[in-house]
Amino acid sequence: MSLIHPTAPARIKIKALVADDDPIMRSLVREQLERRHVDVIEAEDGGEAWQHLSNELFQLAIIDLGMPRIDGYSLIQCMRGHPKTRHLPIVVVTAHEDSESVSRAFAAGATSFLTKPVPWTMFGHHLDYILRLTREAHVARFAQHQTEAAGRVKDRLVGALGNDARLIATEIVRLVDQGHRLAAASGTRSGLPEVLERIAHQAASIVDVVEGLLPQWRTVTEHTIINEDKLPVTRIVQLAARALRAGADERNVQLVVAPPPARINVVCDEESVTRALSHIIANALEHAPPGSMVEVSTDLLDDDGLAISIADVGPGMSADELNRHLRPLDHAVDARDTLLGTAGLGLPLSKAIAEAHGGGLAIRSAPGAGTTVTFVLPSDRVEIITQ
C-alpha cells in the first residue's frame, strides 16, 4: 500500500477564468496568462462565467465589471458565497475607475483592481505577484492538509489495532474461564478440546491483526504527503469494483456499478480512495446474502460535493451497533464485546482516507434493512464536465 507519498507535486498547475464581453481584451489577457504557463477558460458574460465556475476547478479569476446577464459585482458576490470559489483570487480588470466602483468591487470580495486601458508591463508584474501568492498559498494549504490527514490516519490505525487486540484478548480470557468451569463442573475433559481450539484460533487472530497493520503503519509513519490527481470518478469506482467481482460471483452476489449522473472528475489520491472504496465494497459483499445485490452509485450533493454510496441488503445494524462502528477508535471497549463485534480496519481506514480529502464517511443502517456506506468528497474536489 502506497497511501502516502513523500513529496508534493513539483509544479502546481493554475487554471484561470477570464470573463469579459470584449473578445480582444480576453485574447490579450489570455496571452499574458499562457506566457506564464496558466491554462485559460474564457467567458463572454457573467452567466457563462458562473457556469464555468460552478462546474470546474479554478485557481484564479480575472473579470470585468460591466458584463451582460450577470455583471461583475454580482458575479463576485456569487463566488464569495459558494464553497468552491469562496477563497478564489479575483482580479478585476475594468474601465470603471471611479472610487465608487472600486469600493463596490472590494466590498463584494475582489482581491485586486486594475483599470483599462491596461498597462501590460504593469499587468504582467501584477500577474506574477498574484500567481506567486496563489501557488504559495496552495502549497501551504497542501502541506497543512497532508499533515492533518497523516495524523488522522495514524490515530485511526493505532486505535484500530488497540481495539481489535483488546477484544481478542478479552475473548481469550473468557474462553479460558469457560474451560475451567467445564472441567470443574464435569470432572472430565468433556468439551475442553473445542474450547482450547477456539482459544488457539483467537490467539492466532492477534498475530494476524498485528502483522496486517504493521506494514501500513510503517508507511504512514515514514511519509506524510497524499498525492493528488484529477481523475474521472468512473475510473476510481471501476478500479475499486474490478478486483472484487470474482469474489462476488463466488458468493452469488450481483455487484452493480451504476453510472454517475454526469461526467465528473475528482481531485484525489487514486490509490488511497480506490483502496477505501474496495474496503467498503468488500464489507458489503461479505454481509450480502446469496442471490442479492450490492450496488455502487455516485450522486452530486446539494453543495456540489460528491457521494459514492455502497448499499447492501444484508442483516443491517442496530443503533447501538452503528454507534459502535462510528465512535472514536480510542473509546473504551466493553468486555462483553467480541471480535465479531468490531468494525475491523476497513471502515476506520476508509473514514480516515475520506477525512484526509476533506470529506467524510456516513453509514445508514437498520436491522433487516441492509446497510449503505457513503464516501463523501467536498465540492472543491469535484469538477463537472459540461462539454
mmCIF file of C-alpha atoms in Angstrom:
data_model
loop_
_atom_site.group_PDB
_atom_site.id
_atom_site.type_symbol
_atom_site.label_atom_id
_atom_site.label_comp_id
_atom_site.label_asym_id
_atom_site.label_seq_id
_atom_site.Cartn_x
_atom_site.Cartn_y
_atom_site.Cartn_z
ATOM 1 C CA MET A 1 0.000 0.000 0.000
ATOM 2 C CA SER A 2 1.436 3.353 -1.001
ATOM 3 C CA LEU A 3 -1.243 5.569 0.500
ATOM 4 C CA ILE A 4 1.306 8.224 1.356
ATOM 5 C CA HIS A 5 3.884 9.881 -0.867
ATOM 6 C CA PRO A 6 6.962 11.747 0.382
ATOM 7 C CA THR A 7 6.872 14.847 -1.794
ATOM 8 C CA ALA A 8 4.315 17.304 -3.144
ATOM 9 C CA PRO A 9 3.994 17.975 -6.901
ATOM 10 C CA ALA A 10 6.944 19.957 -8.251
ATOM 11 C CA ARG A 11 4.665 22.386 -10.164
ATOM 12 C CA ILE A 12 1.157 23.371 -9.213
ATOM 13 C CA LYS A 13 -0.889 23.830 -12.357
ATOM 14 C CA ILE A 14 -3.001 27.000 -12.388
ATOM 15 C CA LYS A 15 -6.246 27.324 -14.339
ATOM 16 C CA ALA A 16 -7.724 30.804 -14.723
ATOM 17 C CA LEU A 17 -11.120 32.065 -15.819
ATOM 18 C CA VAL A 18 -11.135 35.238 -17.949
ATOM 19 C CA ALA A 19 -14.591 36.837 -18.062
ATOM 20 C CA ASP A 20 -15.030 39.887 -20.303
ATOM 21 C CA ASP A 21 -17.530 40.773 -23.039
ATOM 22 C CA ASP A 22 -14.686 42.206 -25.151
ATOM 23 C CA PRO A 23 -13.083 39.361 -27.178
ATOM 24 C CA ILE A 24 -9.931 41.416 -27.854
ATOM 25 C CA MET A 25 -9.452 42.016 -24.154
ATOM 26 C CA ARG A 26 -9.951 38.325 -23.415
ATOM 27 C CA SER A 27 -7.357 37.446 -26.045
ATOM 28 C CA LEU A 28 -4.775 39.874 -24.625
ATOM 29 C CA VAL A 29 -5.268 38.613 -21.076
ATOM 30 C CA ARG A 30 -5.078 35.013 -22.304
ATOM 31 C CA GLU A 31 -1.722 35.768 -23.960
ATOM 32 C CA GLN A 32 -0.333 37.151 -20.695
ATOM 33 C CA LEU A 33 -1.532 34.129 -18.748
ATOM 34 C CA GLU A 34 -0.393 31.464 -21.189
ATOM 35 C CA ARG A 35 3.017 33.100 -21.254
ATOM 36 C CA ARG A 36 3.118 32.171 -17.567
ATOM 37 C CA HIS A 37 2.005 28.554 -18.166
ATOM 38 C CA VAL A 38 -1.555 29.136 -16.959
ATOM 39 C CA ASP A 39 -4.480 27.260 -18.539
ATOM 40 C CA VAL A 40 -7.234 29.664 -19.591
ATOM 41 C CA ILE A 41 -11.001 29.320 -19.938
ATOM 42 C CA GLU A 42 -12.870 32.309 -21.443
ATOM 43 C CA ALA A 43 -16.397 33.592 -20.756
ATOM 44 C CA GLU A 44 -18.095 36.395 -22.673
ATOM 45 C CA ASP A 45 -20.593 37.310 -19.930
ATOM 46 C CA GLY A 46 -21.262 36.798 -16.234
ATOM 47 C CA GLY A 47 -23.746 33.983 -16.791
ATOM 48 C CA GLU A 48 -21.289 31.894 -18.786
ATOM 49 C CA ALA A 49 -18.568 32.691 -16.251
ATOM 50 C CA TRP A 50 -20.706 31.442 -13.352
ATOM 51 C CA GLN A 51 -21.498 28.232 -15.229
ATOM 52 C CA HIS A 52 -17.777 27.511 -15.626
ATOM 53 C CA LEU A 53 -17.039 28.432 -12.009
ATOM 54 C CA SER A 54 -19.817 26.171 -10.729
ATOM 55 C CA ASN A 55 -18.730 23.143 -12.732
ATOM 56 C CA GLU A 56 -14.935 23.385 -12.897
ATOM 57 C CA LEU A 57 -11.984 23.990 -10.588
ATOM 58 C CA PHE A 58 -10.065 27.272 -10.955
ATOM 59 C CA GLN A 59 -7.190 28.848 -9.067
ATOM 60 C CA LEU A 60 -7.641 32.411 -10.413
ATOM 61 C CA ALA A 61 -10.391 34.589 -11.942
ATOM 62 C CA ILE A 62 -9.926 37.781 -13.967
ATOM 63 C CA ILE A 63 -13.216 39.540 -14.590
ATOM 64 C CA ASP A 64 -14.735 42.723 -15.978
ATOM 65 C CA LEU A 65 -17.433 44.600 -14.078
ATOM 66 C CA GLY A 66 -19.682 45.757 -16.934
ATOM 67 C CA MET A 67 -20.769 42.395 -18.399
ATOM 68 C CA PRO A 68 -24.250 41.407 -19.657
ATOM 69 C CA ARG A 69 -26.595 38.892 -17.958
ATOM 70 C CA ILE A 70 -24.673 38.898 -14.656
ATOM 71 C CA ASP A 71 -22.431 41.898 -14.021
ATOM 72 C CA GLY A 72 -19.059 41.643 -12.327
ATOM 73 C CA TYR A 73 -20.275 42.805 -8.916
ATOM 74 C CA SER A 74 -22.979 40.131 -8.781
ATOM 75 C CA LEU A 75 -20.560 37.505 -10.084
ATOM 76 C CA ILE A 76 -18.071 38.288 -7.309
ATOM 77 C CA GLN A 77 -20.830 38.052 -4.698
ATOM 78 C CA CYS A 78 -21.906 34.661 -6.075
ATOM 79 C CA MET A 79 -18.320 33.447 -5.972
ATOM 80 C CA ARG A 80 -17.778 34.538 -2.371
ATOM 81 C CA GLY A 81 -20.973 32.774 -1.346
ATOM 82 C CA HIS A 82 -20.043 29.406 -2.879
ATOM 83 C CA PRO A 83 -17.708 26.931 -1.110
ATOM 84 C CA LYS A 84 -15.887 26.082 -4.340
ATOM 85 C CA THR A 85 -14.915 29.727 -5.071
ATOM 86 C CA ARG A 86 -15.025 31.302 -1.614
ATOM 87 C CA HIS A 87 -11.237 31.730 -1.459
ATOM 88 C CA LEU A 88 -10.503 32.112 -5.175
ATOM 89 C CA PRO A 89 -8.287 35.147 -6.024
ATOM 90 C CA ILE A 90 -10.343 37.596 -8.120
ATOM 91 C CA VAL A 91 -8.603 40.255 -10.208
ATOM 92 C CA VAL A 92 -10.937 42.956 -11.556
ATOM 93 C CA VAL A 93 -9.823 44.495 -14.863
ATOM 94 C CA THR A 94 -12.334 47.134 -15.925
ATOM 95 C CA ALA A 95 -12.903 50.554 -17.459
ATOM 96 C CA HIS A 96 -14.742 51.645 -14.298
ATOM 97 C CA GLU A 97 -12.094 53.626 -12.446
ATOM 98 C CA ASP A 98 -14.244 55.820 -10.174
ATOM 99 C CA SER A 99 -13.851 55.383 -6.444
ATOM 100 C CA GLU A 100 -17.410 54.083 -6.043
ATOM 101 C CA SER A 101 -16.761 51.218 -8.477
ATOM 102 C CA VAL A 102 -13.506 50.371 -6.732
ATOM 103 C CA SER A 103 -15.218 50.362 -3.327
ATOM 104 C CA ARG A 104 -18.131 48.229 -4.594
ATOM 105 C CA ALA A 105 -15.760 45.690 -6.152
ATOM 106 C CA PHE A 106 -13.699 45.293 -2.981
ATOM 107 C CA ALA A 107 -16.827 45.227 -0.819
ATOM 108 C CA ALA A 108 -18.161 42.372 -2.978
ATOM 109 C CA GLY A 109 -14.918 40.438 -2.452
ATOM 110 C CA ALA A 110 -12.421 41.374 -5.181
ATOM 111 C CA THR A 111 -8.784 40.583 -4.442
ATOM 112 C CA SER A 112 -7.253 43.339 -6.595
ATOM 113 C CA PHE A 113 -8.303 46.014 -9.097
ATOM 114 C CA LEU A 114 -6.774 47.237 -12.398
ATOM 115 C CA THR A 115 -8.235 49.751 -14.843
ATOM 116 C CA LYS A 116 -8.379 49.888 -18.639
ATOM 117 C CA PRO A 117 -6.542 50.746 -20.796
ATOM 118 C CA VAL A 118 -4.261 48.183 -19.238
ATOM 119 C CA PRO A 119 -0.522 48.939 -18.970
ATOM 120 C CA TRP A 120 0.555 45.448 -19.985
ATOM 121 C CA THR A 121 4.013 45.576 -18.424
ATOM 122 C CA MET A 122 2.499 46.506 -15.071
ATOM 123 C CA PHE A 123 -0.241 43.914 -15.617
ATOM 124 C CA GLY A 124 2.448 41.265 -16.146
ATOM 125 C CA HIS A 125 4.150 42.185 -12.863
ATOM 126 C CA HIS A 126 0.781 42.168 -11.143
ATOM 127 C CA LEU A 127 0.029 38.703 -12.532
ATOM 128 C CA ASP A 128 3.416 37.386 -11.423
ATOM 129 C CA TYR A 129 2.721 38.589 -7.897
ATOM 130 C CA ILE A 130 -0.815 37.139 -7.758
ATOM 131 C CA LEU A 131 0.303 33.803 -9.237
ATOM 132 C CA ARG A 132 3.190 33.535 -6.806
ATOM 133 C CA LEU A 133 0.856 34.183 -3.871
ATOM 134 C CA THR A 134 -1.648 31.678 -5.284
ATOM 135 C CA ARG A 135 0.972 28.955 -5.630
ATOM 136 C CA GLU A 136 2.465 29.661 -2.198
ATOM 137 C CA ALA A 137 -0.972 29.611 -0.571
ATOM 138 C CA HIS A 138 -1.775 26.353 -2.342
ATOM 139 C CA VAL A 139 1.477 24.781 -1.152
ATOM 140 C CA ALA A 140 0.828 25.967 2.411
ATOM 141 C CA ARG A 141 -2.730 24.590 2.426
ATOM 142 C CA PHE A 142 -1.489 21.378 0.829
ATOM 143 C CA ALA A 143 1.192 20.880 3.489
ATOM 144 C CA GLN A 144 -1.185 21.645 6.366
ATOM 145 C CA HIS A 145 -3.844 19.393 4.895
ATOM 146 C CA GLN A 146 -1.428 16.492 4.477
ATOM 147 C CA THR A 147 -0.022 16.841 7.987
ATOM 148 C CA GLU A 148 -3.523 16.775 9.465
ATOM 149 C CA ALA A 149 -4.509 13.893 7.188
ATOM 150 C CA ALA A 150 -1.490 11.815 8.165
ATOM 151 C CA GLY A 151 -2.232 12.424 11.846
ATOM 152 C CA ARG A 152 -5.816 11.225 11.416
ATOM 153 C CA VAL A 153 -4.708 8.079 9.595
ATOM 154 C CA LYS A 154 -2.079 7.286 12.233
ATOM 155 C CA ASP A 155 -4.549 7.782 15.063
ATOM 156 C CA ARG A 156 -7.120 5.513 13.440
ATOM 157 C CA LEU A 157 -4.582 2.795 12.688
ATOM 158 C CA VAL A 158 -3.310 2.762 16.257
ATOM 159 C CA GLY A 159 -6.849 2.897 17.622
ATOM 160 C CA ALA A 160 -7.945 0.030 15.365
ATOM 161 C CA LEU A 161 -5.019 -2.111 16.462
ATOM 162 C CA GLY A 162 -5.665 -1.402 20.136
ATOM 163 C CA ASN A 163 -9.390 -2.134 19.903
ATOM 164 C CA ASP A 164 -9.049 -5.362 17.932
ATOM 165 C CA ALA A 165 -6.192 -6.669 20.081
ATOM 166 C CA ARG A 166 -8.072 -5.807 23.265
ATOM 167 C CA LEU A 167 -11.274 -7.500 22.076
ATOM 168 C CA ILE A 168 -9.439 -10.651 21.047
ATOM 169 C CA ALA A 169 -7.565 -10.798 24.356
ATOM 170 C CA THR A 170 -10.873 -10.393 26.232
ATOM 171 C CA GLU A 171 -12.356 -13.304 24.297
ATOM 172 C CA ILE A 172 -9.318 -15.484 25.057
ATOM 173 C CA VAL A 173 -9.680 -14.817 28.784
ATOM 174 C CA ARG A 174 -13.396 -15.608 28.621
ATOM 175 C CA LEU A 175 -12.748 -18.897 26.804
ATOM 176 C CA VAL A 176 -10.102 -19.937 29.310
ATOM 177 C CA ASP A 177 -12.562 -19.267 32.160
ATOM 178 C CA GLN A 178 -15.161 -21.303 30.321
ATOM 179 C CA GLY A 179 -12.719 -24.189 30.028
ATOM 180 C CA HIS A 180 -12.011 -24.138 33.743
ATOM 181 C CA ARG A 181 -15.729 -24.120 34.562
ATOM 182 C CA LEU A 182 -16.361 -27.071 32.242
ATOM 183 C CA ALA A 183 -13.595 -29.063 33.827
ATOM 184 C CA ALA A 184 -14.724 -28.254 37.383
ATOM 185 C CA ALA A 185 -18.392 -28.995 36.687
ATOM 186 C CA SER A 186 -17.952 -32.328 34.904
ATOM 187 C CA GLY A 187 -14.782 -33.664 36.428
ATOM 188 C CA THR A 188 -13.855 -34.746 32.904
ATOM 189 C CA ARG A 189 -12.248 -33.219 29.835
ATOM 190 C CA SER A 190 -15.611 -33.071 28.031
ATOM 191 C CA GLY A 191 -15.764 -30.027 25.770
ATOM 192 C CA LEU A 192 -12.236 -28.857 26.530
ATOM 193 C CA PRO A 193 -10.703 -29.712 23.136
ATOM 194 C CA GLU A 194 -13.224 -27.489 21.354
ATOM 195 C CA VAL A 195 -12.683 -24.636 23.803
ATOM 196 C CA LEU A 196 -8.918 -24.897 23.504
ATOM 197 C CA GLU A 197 -9.184 -24.936 19.709
ATOM 198 C CA ARG A 198 -11.128 -21.677 19.825
ATOM 199 C CA ILE A 199 -8.508 -20.213 22.170
ATOM 200 C CA ALA A 200 -5.771 -21.104 19.704
ATOM 201 C CA HIS A 201 -7.774 -19.543 16.879
ATOM 202 C CA GLN A 202 -8.218 -16.281 18.784
ATOM 203 C CA ALA A 203 -4.535 -16.159 19.687
ATOM 204 C CA ALA A 204 -3.636 -16.605 16.013
ATOM 205 C CA SER A 205 -6.030 -13.768 15.178
ATOM 206 C CA ILE A 206 -3.993 -11.390 17.345
ATOM 207 C CA VAL A 207 -0.906 -12.206 15.319
ATOM 208 C CA ASP A 208 -2.807 -11.723 12.040
ATOM 209 C CA VAL A 209 -4.128 -8.310 13.098
ATOM 210 C CA VAL A 210 -0.714 -7.036 14.155
ATOM 211 C CA GLU A 211 1.088 -8.408 11.103
ATOM 212 C CA GLY A 212 -1.573 -6.932 8.821
ATOM 213 C CA LEU A 213 -1.336 -3.493 10.395
ATOM 214 C CA LEU A 214 2.414 -3.027 10.814
ATOM 215 C CA PRO A 215 3.306 -2.588 7.086
ATOM 216 C CA GLN A 216 0.595 0.072 6.773
ATOM 217 C CA TRP A 217 1.723 1.727 9.995
ATOM 218 C CA ARG A 218 5.324 1.908 8.759
ATOM 219 C CA THR A 219 4.162 3.511 5.507
ATOM 220 C CA VAL A 220 2.090 6.134 7.299
ATOM 221 C CA THR A 221 4.839 6.854 9.832
ATOM 222 C CA GLU A 222 7.553 7.342 7.226
ATOM 223 C CA HIS A 223 5.661 9.719 4.902
ATOM 224 C CA THR A 224 3.120 12.488 5.229
ATOM 225 C CA ILE A 225 2.038 13.596 1.755
ATOM 226 C CA ILE A 226 -1.013 12.286 -0.116
ATOM 227 C CA ASN A 227 -0.750 12.544 -3.886
ATOM 228 C CA GLU A 228 -3.472 14.420 -5.771
ATOM 229 C CA ASP A 229 -4.537 13.842 -9.372
ATOM 230 C CA LYS A 230 -7.590 14.815 -11.401
ATOM 231 C CA LEU A 231 -9.334 11.611 -12.479
ATOM 232 C CA PRO A 232 -12.747 10.540 -13.814
ATOM 233 C CA VAL A 233 -14.878 9.258 -10.953
ATOM 234 C CA THR A 234 -15.887 6.308 -13.133
ATOM 235 C CA ARG A 235 -12.234 5.201 -13.207
ATOM 236 C CA ILE A 236 -11.969 5.265 -9.403
ATOM 237 C CA VAL A 237 -15.198 3.312 -8.897
ATOM 238 C CA GLN A 238 -14.471 0.727 -11.608
ATOM 239 C CA LEU A 239 -10.969 0.103 -10.235
ATOM 240 C CA ALA A 240 -12.400 -0.444 -6.755
ATOM 241 C CA ALA A 241 -15.040 -2.879 -8.008
ATOM 242 C CA ARG A 242 -12.943 -4.765 -10.552
ATOM 243 C CA ALA A 243 -10.838 -6.772 -8.098
ATOM 244 C CA LEU A 244 -13.946 -7.832 -6.156
ATOM 245 C CA ARG A 245 -16.101 -9.151 -8.997
ATOM 246 C CA ALA A 246 -14.681 -12.655 -8.776
ATOM 247 C CA GLY A 247 -15.439 -12.796 -5.061
ATOM 248 C CA ALA A 248 -18.950 -11.506 -5.702
ATOM 249 C CA ASP A 249 -19.539 -14.288 -8.229
ATOM 250 C CA GLU A 250 -18.286 -16.896 -5.757
ATOM 251 C CA ARG A 251 -20.777 -15.656 -3.164
ATOM 252 C CA ASN A 252 -23.565 -15.497 -5.772
ATOM 253 C CA VAL A 253 -23.967 -11.752 -5.144
ATOM 254 C CA GLN A 254 -24.508 -9.355 -8.038
ATOM 255 C CA LEU A 255 -22.133 -6.371 -7.909
ATOM 256 C CA VAL A 256 -23.729 -3.477 -9.829
ATOM 257 C CA VAL A 257 -21.970 -0.188 -10.585
ATOM 258 C CA ALA A 258 -24.484 2.492 -11.600
ATOM 259 C CA PRO A 259 -23.305 5.243 -13.990
ATOM 260 C CA PRO A 260 -22.814 8.721 -12.460
ATOM 261 C CA PRO A 261 -25.359 11.476 -13.233
ATOM 262 C CA ALA A 262 -22.803 13.402 -15.332
ATOM 263 C CA ARG A 263 -19.208 13.309 -16.496
ATOM 264 C CA ILE A 264 -17.352 14.065 -13.279
ATOM 265 C CA ASN A 265 -13.687 14.447 -12.421
ATOM 266 C CA VAL A 266 -12.394 14.283 -8.859
ATOM 267 C CA VAL A 267 -9.122 15.542 -7.421
ATOM 268 C CA CYS A 268 -7.841 12.814 -5.111
ATOM 269 C CA ASP A 269 -5.175 10.260 -4.314
ATOM 270 C CA GLU A 270 -6.168 7.484 -6.717
ATOM 271 C CA GLU A 271 -4.665 4.573 -4.806
ATOM 272 C CA SER A 272 -5.958 5.509 -1.357
ATOM 273 C CA VAL A 273 -9.519 6.372 -2.472
ATOM 274 C CA THR A 274 -9.665 3.184 -4.571
ATOM 275 C CA ARG A 275 -8.497 1.211 -1.548
ATOM 276 C CA ALA A 276 -11.108 2.841 0.697
ATOM 277 C CA LEU A 277 -13.931 2.054 -1.714
ATOM 278 C CA SER A 278 -12.631 -1.513 -2.112
ATOM 279 C CA HIS A 279 -12.751 -1.973 1.682
ATOM 280 C CA ILE A 280 -16.365 -0.772 1.779
ATOM 281 C CA ILE A 281 -17.452 -2.907 -1.193
ATOM 282 C CA ALA A 282 -15.739 -5.994 0.239
ATOM 283 C CA ASN A 283 -17.536 -5.459 3.551
ATOM 284 C CA ALA A 284 -20.885 -5.132 1.760
ATOM 285 C CA LEU A 285 -20.259 -8.331 -0.226
ATOM 286 C CA GLU A 286 -19.356 -10.202 2.962
ATOM 287 C CA HIS A 287 -22.700 -9.348 4.567
ATOM 288 C CA ALA A 288 -24.915 -9.580 1.462
ATOM 289 C CA PRO A 289 -26.964 -12.813 1.361
ATOM 290 C CA PRO A 290 -26.544 -15.124 -1.678
ATOM 291 C CA GLY A 291 -28.767 -14.118 -4.578
ATOM 292 C CA SER A 292 -28.865 -10.455 -3.507
ATOM 293 C CA MET A 293 -27.226 -7.335 -4.959
ATOM 294 C CA VAL A 294 -24.614 -4.824 -3.841
ATOM 295 C CA GLU A 295 -24.981 -1.503 -5.674
ATOM 296 C CA VAL A 296 -22.335 1.198 -6.074
ATOM 297 C CA SER A 297 -23.812 4.579 -7.035
ATOM 298 C CA THR A 298 -22.477 8.108 -7.490
ATOM 299 C CA ASP A 299 -24.510 11.248 -6.800
ATOM 300 C CA LEU A 300 -23.941 15.001 -6.674
ATOM 301 C CA LEU A 301 -24.881 16.651 -3.379
ATOM 302 C CA ASP A 302 -26.729 19.939 -2.952
ATOM 303 C CA ASP A 303 -23.476 21.717 -2.038
ATOM 304 C CA ASP A 304 -21.793 20.289 -5.189
ATOM 305 C CA GLY A 305 -19.916 17.669 -3.218
ATOM 306 C CA LEU A 306 -19.808 14.060 -4.395
ATOM 307 C CA ALA A 307 -21.272 10.986 -2.683
ATOM 308 C CA ILE A 308 -20.168 7.466 -3.624
ATOM 309 C CA SER A 309 -22.548 5.026 -1.923
ATOM 310 C CA ILE A 310 -22.268 1.255 -1.469
ATOM 311 C CA ALA A 311 -25.559 -0.400 -0.489
ATOM 312 C CA ASP A 312 -26.306 -3.998 0.503
ATOM 313 C CA VAL A 313 -29.450 -5.791 1.698
ATOM 314 C CA GLY A 314 -27.691 -7.737 4.432
ATOM 315 C CA PRO A 315 -28.725 -8.056 8.093
ATOM 316 C CA GLY A 316 -28.055 -4.391 8.834
ATOM 317 C CA MET A 317 -27.107 -2.926 12.208
ATOM 318 C CA SER A 318 -28.983 -1.664 15.232
ATOM 319 C CA ALA A 319 -28.484 1.867 16.525
ATOM 320 C CA ASP A 320 -26.092 0.565 19.195
ATOM 321 C CA GLU A 321 -24.038 -1.359 16.649
ATOM 322 C CA LEU A 322 -23.959 1.660 14.338
ATOM 323 C CA ASN A 323 -22.748 3.891 17.163
ATOM 324 C CA ARG A 324 -20.017 1.376 17.975
ATOM 325 C CA HIS A 325 -18.761 1.483 14.394
ATOM 326 C CA LEU A 326 -18.825 5.288 14.284
ATOM 327 C CA ARG A 327 -17.486 6.134 17.754
ATOM 328 C CA PRO A 328 -13.838 7.260 18.163
ATOM 329 C CA LEU A 329 -11.458 4.343 17.928
ATOM 330 C CA ASP A 330 -9.829 5.119 21.250
ATOM 331 C CA HIS A 331 -13.179 4.745 23.008
ATOM 332 C CA ALA A 332 -13.238 2.226 25.841
ATOM 333 C CA VAL A 333 -14.374 -1.235 24.737
ATOM 334 C CA ASP A 334 -16.991 -3.225 26.657
ATOM 335 C CA ALA A 335 -15.526 -6.509 27.918
ATOM 336 C CA ARG A 336 -18.621 -8.317 26.629
ATOM 337 C CA ASP A 337 -17.779 -7.393 23.039
ATOM 338 C CA THR A 338 -16.072 -9.989 20.854
ATOM 339 C CA LEU A 339 -14.015 -9.782 17.715
ATOM 340 C CA LEU A 340 -17.174 -10.377 15.697
ATOM 341 C CA GLY A 341 -18.499 -7.053 17.006
ATOM 342 C CA THR A 342 -15.634 -4.908 15.731
ATOM 343 C CA ALA A 343 -15.594 -2.903 12.518
ATOM 344 C CA GLY A 344 -12.112 -4.166 11.687
ATOM 345 C CA LEU A 345 -9.571 -1.936 9.950
ATOM 346 C CA GLY A 346 -11.527 -1.417 6.715
ATOM 347 C CA LEU A 347 -14.069 1.161 7.897
ATOM 348 C CA PRO A 348 -11.655 3.127 10.123
ATOM 349 C CA LEU A 349 -9.143 3.374 7.285
ATOM 350 C CA SER A 350 -11.837 4.332 4.778
ATOM 351 C CA LYS A 351 -13.106 7.033 7.126
ATOM 352 C CA ALA A 352 -9.577 8.363 7.641
ATOM 353 C CA ILE A 353 -8.965 8.474 3.879
ATOM 354 C CA ALA A 354 -12.237 10.359 3.300
ATOM 355 C CA GLU A 355 -11.350 12.863 6.019
ATOM 356 C CA ALA A 356 -7.841 13.217 4.591
ATOM 357 C CA HIS A 357 -9.501 14.523 1.418
ATOM 358 C CA GLY A 358 -11.674 16.973 3.349
ATOM 359 C CA GLY A 359 -14.740 14.715 3.189
ATOM 360 C CA GLY A 360 -16.234 12.066 5.419
ATOM 361 C CA LEU A 361 -17.865 8.671 5.747
ATOM 362 C CA ALA A 362 -21.558 8.193 6.551
ATOM 363 C CA ILE A 363 -23.275 4.921 7.470
ATOM 364 C CA ARG A 364 -27.032 4.346 7.286
ATOM 365 C CA SER A 365 -28.337 1.004 8.526
ATOM 366 C CA ALA A 366 -31.168 -0.752 10.338
ATOM 367 C CA PRO A 367 -31.748 -4.387 11.342
ATOM 368 C CA GLY A 368 -33.189 -6.323 8.406
ATOM 369 C CA ALA A 369 -32.914 -3.305 6.092
ATOM 370 C CA GLY A 370 -29.304 -3.576 4.939
ATOM 371 C CA THR A 371 -26.503 -1.020 5.148
ATOM 372 C CA THR A 372 -25.447 1.918 2.987
ATOM 373 C CA VAL A 373 -21.961 3.378 3.435
ATOM 374 C CA THR A 374 -21.328 6.707 1.683
ATOM 375 C CA PHE A 375 -17.872 8.077 0.889
ATOM 376 C CA VAL A 376 -18.156 11.882 0.532
ATOM 377 C CA LEU A 377 -15.758 14.240 -1.261
ATOM 378 C CA PRO A 378 -16.169 18.033 -0.855
ATOM 379 C CA SER A 379 -17.133 20.390 -3.688
ATOM 380 C CA ASP A 380 -13.626 21.801 -4.156
ATOM 381 C CA ARG A 381 -12.508 18.339 -5.292
ATOM 382 C CA VAL A 382 -15.346 17.893 -7.794
ATOM 383 C CA GLU A 383 -15.445 19.029 -11.422
ATOM 384 C CA ILE A 384 -18.466 18.502 -13.666
ATOM 385 C CA ILE A 385 -17.559 18.227 -17.352
ATOM 386 C CA THR A 386 -20.105 20.113 -19.445
ATOM 387 C CA GLN A 387 -18.523 19.835 -22.898
#
